[in-house]
Amino acid sequence: MEDQLNYYRLARDEWQRLRTGEMVATLTADELQQIQSLNDRISLRDVAEVYMPLVHLLRVYLRNHRTLNRDQTKFLGITEQPNPFIIGIAGSVAVGKSTVARLLQILLSKLLPQEKVQMITTDGFLYPNAELQRRGIMDQKGFPESYDMQRLINFIDDVKNGRPAYAPRYSHQVYDIVADEYDTVASPDILIVEGINVLQLPSNQQIYVSDYFDFSLYIDAPESLIQQWYLERFGMLLDTAFQDPTNYYYDLAQQDRKEAFAFAKQVWQKVNHTNLHKFILPTRNRANLIIRKGVEHRVNELWLRKT
C-alpha cells in the first residue's frame, strides 16, 4: 500500500484493545443476521473486537466536530447552525460496504440513542438504465460517468446545511432506479453514505463528495478474494431469481450454470476489475480508516490515518 507512513498500522489484536468499557451495545445474532448482505460474514466477535472500538473512535470525532462547529460559529458571531456528522464508506463491489454501513447505523443508534442516525447508498444516484443506454455507457455502469454526481453533491450539501434531502431509490432486483421513489433524509445528527464512488473526484468538478465527510472508511481486501465473494453472491442471486420473472437475474438463472458463471467472470474482468483499479483503489488513501479483510471477510488489519 502506498503512503503507509501516513497511517498507524494496527493488527486486529492491537485494535481490539483500544475498545473502552464505558459503553457496550447489546446486539443479538438475529439482528446481526438481518443486516448482513448476501454471502457477507460477520460475527458477534467481530462486533466486539473490530466495530465497537470503531464506534468509540467515531464518538471522539463526533465530539470534536461539535466543539469545532460551536467554536467557529462563536468566533463568527453567528447563531450555531445544525451541522450533521457525515461518515463515508467506500470500497469495491462485493467487499461488504453495505453490511458495515448497516452495522454502524445500528451500533451508533444503540450507543447514542439521543442521536438520529440515517444511512443512504449512492446507488440511487446512478443514472437510470435508459439514460445509460442513451449515452452508450451501459457496460460502464458503476464507473464515475454513470453517476449523476452533481445531484449527489447537491444532496450532501442539503444535508450538511440542514435542508431536507431526497435520495432516489435503487432496486438491485430490477437493477435500475425506481421511478418517483425517494428516501428522505431530514435533520439527521449522523448520516452514513455508502458507495463505491464516495471518495472520487467527479469529472469537471472542483469538489469531492468526501469534502463533506467528517470521517471516511475504505473497506479493502485482495482482489482475488473480492472476485470470489462477487461470484459467490452471483450464485446466490441466481438462486433467488429462479422463479421471479421480474428479477434482473431471471434470464441468467434459466441458463446453464457454467454459462452463467462464465458471463459473471467476464463482467468482473471487463467492468469490476477495471473500475476497481482505475477509479476505486486510487481513492483508498483518502480515507481516515482502511479496514483490511482476509479470508471469509475476517478483518485482519486496520490502518488509521494520522491527524
Coordinates of C-alpha atoms in Angstrom, one line a residue:
M1 CA 0.0 0.0 0.0
E2 CA 1.3 3.4 -0.9
D3 CA 1.7 6.3 1.6
Q4 CA 1.8 3.8 4.5
L5 CA 3.7 6.3 6.6
N6 CA 0.6 8.4 6.8
Y7 CA -1.2 5.7 8.7
Y8 CA -1.0 4.0 12.1
R9 CA -1.0 0.3 11.1
L10 CA -2.8 -1.9 13.7
A11 CA -3.2 -5.6 13.8
R12 CA -6.6 -6.8 14.8
D13 CA -5.5 -7.8 18.4
E14 CA -3.9 -4.3 18.8
W15 CA -7.1 -2.6 17.6
Q16 CA -9.4 -4.6 19.8
R17 CA -7.5 -3.5 22.9
L18 CA -8.5 0.1 22.1
R19 CA -12.1 -0.5 23.0
T20 CA -13.2 1.3 26.1
G21 CA -15.6 -0.3 28.6
E22 CA -17.7 2.8 29.2
M23 CA -20.4 1.8 26.7
V24 CA -21.4 -1.6 25.3
A25 CA -24.0 -2.3 22.6
T26 CA -26.1 -5.4 23.0
L27 CA -26.6 -6.9 19.6
T28 CA -28.3 -10.3 19.0
A29 CA -27.4 -12.9 16.5
D30 CA -30.8 -12.3 14.8
E31 CA -30.1 -8.6 14.5
L32 CA -26.7 -9.3 13.0
Q33 CA -28.2 -11.8 10.5
Q34 CA -30.7 -9.2 9.3
I35 CA -28.1 -6.6 8.4
Q36 CA -25.7 -8.9 6.6
S37 CA -25.5 -8.7 2.8
L38 CA -25.7 -11.8 0.7
N39 CA -22.7 -14.1 1.4
D40 CA -21.1 -11.5 3.7
R41 CA -19.8 -12.9 7.0
I42 CA -19.7 -11.0 10.3
S43 CA -19.9 -12.4 13.9
L44 CA -20.7 -11.0 17.3
R45 CA -17.0 -11.4 18.0
D46 CA -16.3 -9.1 15.0
V47 CA -18.7 -6.6 16.5
A48 CA -16.9 -6.6 19.8
E49 CA -13.3 -6.7 18.6
V50 CA -13.5 -4.5 15.4
Y51 CA -16.6 -2.4 15.3
M52 CA -17.0 -1.4 18.9
P53 CA -13.6 0.3 19.0
L54 CA -14.5 2.0 15.7
V55 CA -17.7 3.3 17.2
H56 CA -15.8 4.7 20.2
L57 CA -13.4 6.4 17.8
L58 CA -16.3 7.9 15.9
R59 CA -17.6 9.3 19.2
V60 CA -14.3 11.1 19.6
Y61 CA -14.5 12.6 16.1
L62 CA -18.2 13.5 16.7
R63 CA -17.3 15.3 19.9
N64 CA -14.5 17.2 18.3
H65 CA -16.7 18.0 15.3
R66 CA -19.3 19.6 17.5
T67 CA -16.8 21.5 19.5
L68 CA -15.2 23.0 16.4
N69 CA -18.7 23.9 15.0
R70 CA -19.6 25.6 18.2
D71 CA -16.3 27.5 18.5
Q72 CA -16.3 28.5 14.8
T73 CA -19.9 30.0 15.0
K74 CA -19.0 31.7 18.2
F75 CA -15.9 33.2 16.5
L76 CA -18.1 34.4 13.6
G77 CA -20.6 35.9 16.0
I78 CA -23.5 33.9 14.4
T79 CA -26.1 31.5 15.7
E80 CA -24.9 27.9 15.8
Q81 CA -26.4 26.0 12.9
P82 CA -27.2 22.3 12.7
N83 CA -24.1 20.5 11.2
P84 CA -24.7 16.8 10.7
F85 CA -21.7 14.4 11.2
I86 CA -21.3 12.6 7.9
I87 CA -19.5 9.2 7.6
G88 CA -18.5 7.9 4.1
I89 CA -17.8 4.3 3.4
A90 CA -16.1 3.3 0.1
G91 CA -14.6 0.1 -1.4
S92 CA -15.1 -2.4 -4.2
V93 CA -18.2 -4.1 -5.3
A94 CA -18.9 -7.2 -3.1
V95 CA -16.3 -6.2 -0.4
G96 CA -19.0 -5.8 2.3
K97 CA -19.6 -2.0 2.4
S98 CA -23.3 -2.3 2.9
T99 CA -23.0 -4.6 5.9
V100 CA -20.5 -2.3 7.6
A101 CA -22.8 0.7 6.9
R102 CA -25.9 -1.0 8.4
L103 CA -23.9 -2.3 11.4
L104 CA -22.5 1.1 12.2
Q105 CA -26.0 2.6 11.9
I106 CA -27.4 0.1 14.4
L107 CA -24.5 0.4 16.8
L108 CA -24.5 4.2 16.8
S109 CA -28.2 4.2 17.3
K110 CA -27.9 1.8 20.3
L111 CA -25.0 3.5 21.9
L112 CA -26.2 7.1 21.2
P113 CA -30.0 6.8 21.4
Q114 CA -30.3 10.6 21.6
E115 CA -28.8 10.9 18.0
K116 CA -30.8 10.5 14.8
V117 CA -28.7 8.2 12.6
Q118 CA -29.6 7.7 8.9
M119 CA -28.0 5.9 6.1
I120 CA -28.1 6.1 2.3
T121 CA -26.3 4.4 -0.6
T122 CA -25.1 6.2 -3.6
D123 CA -26.6 3.5 -5.9
G124 CA -29.6 5.8 -6.1
F125 CA -27.6 8.4 -7.8
L126 CA -26.8 6.2 -10.8
Y127 CA -28.4 7.4 -14.0
P128 CA -31.4 5.2 -14.9
N129 CA -30.7 2.4 -17.3
A130 CA -32.5 4.2 -20.1
E131 CA -30.2 7.1 -19.7
L132 CA -27.1 4.9 -19.6
Q133 CA -28.2 3.2 -22.8
R134 CA -28.9 6.6 -24.4
R135 CA -25.3 7.7 -23.6
G136 CA -23.9 4.3 -24.7
I137 CA -22.3 3.6 -21.3
M138 CA -24.5 0.7 -20.0
D139 CA -21.4 -1.5 -19.9
Q140 CA -19.7 1.1 -17.7
K141 CA -22.4 1.1 -15.0
G142 CA -20.6 1.9 -11.7
F143 CA -17.9 3.9 -13.4
P144 CA -17.8 7.6 -12.4
E145 CA -19.5 8.7 -15.6
S146 CA -22.6 6.6 -14.8
Y147 CA -23.4 8.6 -11.7
D148 CA -25.2 11.9 -11.5
M149 CA -22.5 13.3 -9.3
Q150 CA -23.8 16.9 -9.3
R151 CA -27.1 15.6 -7.9
L152 CA -25.2 13.6 -5.2
I153 CA -23.2 16.7 -4.3
N154 CA -26.3 18.8 -4.1
F155 CA -27.9 16.1 -1.9
I156 CA -25.0 16.1 0.5
D157 CA -24.9 19.9 0.6
D158 CA -28.6 20.0 1.5
V159 CA -28.0 17.5 4.4
K160 CA -24.9 19.4 5.6
N161 CA -26.9 22.7 5.6
G162 CA -29.9 21.3 7.4
R163 CA -32.2 21.2 4.4
P164 CA -34.5 18.2 3.7
A165 CA -32.8 16.0 1.1
Y166 CA -34.2 13.2 -1.1
A167 CA -32.1 10.2 -2.3
P168 CA -33.5 8.3 -5.3
R169 CA -34.1 4.6 -4.6
Y170 CA -32.3 1.9 -6.5
S171 CA -33.6 -1.7 -6.8
H172 CA -31.0 -4.5 -7.0
Q173 CA -33.9 -6.8 -8.0
V174 CA -34.6 -4.9 -11.2
Y175 CA -31.1 -3.4 -11.5
D176 CA -32.4 0.1 -12.0
I177 CA -33.6 3.3 -10.4
V178 CA -37.2 3.1 -9.1
A179 CA -39.1 5.9 -10.7
D180 CA -40.5 8.5 -8.3
E181 CA -39.4 6.8 -5.1
Y182 CA -37.1 8.5 -2.7
D183 CA -35.6 8.1 0.8
T184 CA -36.0 11.3 2.8
V185 CA -33.1 12.5 4.9
A186 CA -34.3 15.2 7.3
S187 CA -32.2 16.7 10.0
P188 CA -30.1 13.7 10.9
D189 CA -27.4 14.1 13.6
I190 CA -25.3 11.4 11.9
L191 CA -25.6 10.4 8.2
I192 CA -23.8 7.3 6.8
V193 CA -23.1 7.5 3.0
E194 CA -22.1 4.2 1.4
G195 CA -20.9 3.6 -2.2
I196 CA -18.0 2.8 -4.4
N197 CA -17.7 6.4 -5.6
V198 CA -17.8 8.4 -2.4
L199 CA -14.1 9.2 -2.4
Q200 CA -13.9 10.0 -6.1
L201 CA -13.5 13.4 -7.7
P202 CA -16.3 14.0 -10.2
S203 CA -15.3 15.0 -13.7
N204 CA -15.4 18.7 -14.4
Q205 CA -16.0 19.4 -10.7
Q206 CA -13.8 21.2 -8.1
I207 CA -15.2 19.4 -5.1
Y208 CA -15.1 15.9 -3.8
V209 CA -18.2 14.4 -2.2
S210 CA -15.8 13.4 0.6
D211 CA -15.1 17.1 1.3
Y212 CA -18.4 17.0 3.2
F213 CA -17.4 14.0 5.2
D214 CA -16.3 14.2 8.8
F215 CA -14.9 10.6 8.8
S216 CA -14.4 8.2 6.0
L217 CA -13.7 4.4 5.7
Y218 CA -12.4 2.3 2.9
I219 CA -13.2 -1.5 3.1
D220 CA -10.2 -3.3 1.5
A221 CA -9.3 -6.9 0.5
P222 CA -7.1 -8.7 -2.1
E223 CA -8.8 -8.6 -5.4
S224 CA -8.8 -12.4 -5.7
L225 CA -11.0 -12.6 -2.6
I226 CA -13.3 -9.8 -3.7
Q227 CA -13.8 -11.6 -7.0
Q228 CA -14.5 -14.8 -5.1
W229 CA -17.1 -13.1 -3.0
Y230 CA -18.6 -11.5 -6.1
L231 CA -19.1 -14.9 -7.8
E232 CA -20.5 -16.4 -4.6
R233 CA -23.0 -13.6 -4.4
F234 CA -23.8 -14.0 -8.1
G235 CA -24.7 -17.7 -7.4
M236 CA -27.0 -16.7 -4.5
L237 CA -28.7 -14.1 -6.7
L238 CA -29.3 -16.7 -9.3
D239 CA -30.9 -19.0 -6.7
T240 CA -33.3 -16.2 -5.5
A241 CA -34.2 -15.1 -9.1
F242 CA -35.0 -18.5 -10.5
Q243 CA -38.8 -18.2 -10.1
D244 CA -39.2 -14.4 -10.4
P245 CA -39.5 -13.2 -14.0
T246 CA -39.3 -9.6 -12.8
N247 CA -35.8 -10.1 -11.4
Y248 CA -32.9 -8.8 -13.4
Y249 CA -31.1 -12.2 -12.9
Y250 CA -34.1 -14.3 -14.0
D251 CA -32.9 -14.9 -17.6
L252 CA -29.4 -15.8 -16.3
A253 CA -30.9 -18.2 -13.8
Q254 CA -32.5 -20.1 -16.6
Q255 CA -29.2 -20.7 -18.4
D256 CA -26.7 -23.5 -17.9
R257 CA -24.9 -22.7 -14.6
K258 CA -21.5 -22.9 -16.2
E259 CA -22.5 -20.4 -18.9
A260 CA -24.0 -18.0 -16.3
F261 CA -20.8 -18.1 -14.3
A262 CA -18.7 -17.6 -17.4
F263 CA -20.8 -14.4 -18.1
A264 CA -20.2 -13.3 -14.5
K265 CA -16.5 -13.7 -14.8
Q266 CA -16.5 -11.7 -18.0
V267 CA -18.4 -8.9 -16.2
W268 CA -15.9 -9.0 -13.3
Q269 CA -12.9 -8.7 -15.6
K270 CA -14.4 -6.1 -18.0
V271 CA -16.3 -3.9 -15.6
N272 CA -15.5 -4.5 -11.9
H273 CA -11.7 -5.2 -12.3
T274 CA -11.3 -2.1 -14.5
N275 CA -13.4 0.0 -12.2
L276 CA -11.5 -1.1 -9.1
H277 CA -8.0 -0.4 -10.4
K278 CA -8.8 2.7 -12.4
F279 CA -11.3 4.5 -10.2
I280 CA -11.8 2.9 -6.7
L281 CA -8.4 1.8 -5.5
P282 CA -6.7 5.2 -6.3
T283 CA -9.1 6.8 -3.7
R284 CA -8.2 4.4 -0.9
N285 CA -5.6 6.7 0.7
R286 CA -8.1 9.5 1.0
A287 CA -9.9 7.5 3.8
N288 CA -9.4 8.2 7.5
L289 CA -9.6 4.5 8.2
I290 CA -8.8 1.5 6.0
I291 CA -10.3 -1.8 7.1
R292 CA -8.4 -4.7 5.6
K293 CA -10.2 -8.1 5.2
G294 CA -8.9 -11.5 4.6
V295 CA -10.4 -15.0 4.0
E296 CA -14.1 -15.3 5.0
H297 CA -14.4 -11.5 5.4
R298 CA -12.2 -11.6 8.5
V299 CA -10.8 -8.2 9.4
N300 CA -7.0 -8.7 9.9
E301 CA -5.6 -5.1 9.9
L302 CA -6.8 -1.5 10.3
W303 CA -4.9 1.5 9.1
L304 CA -5.8 4.8 10.8
R305 CA -4.7 8.0 9.1
K306 CA -2.5 10.2 11.2
T307 CA -4.0 13.6 12.0

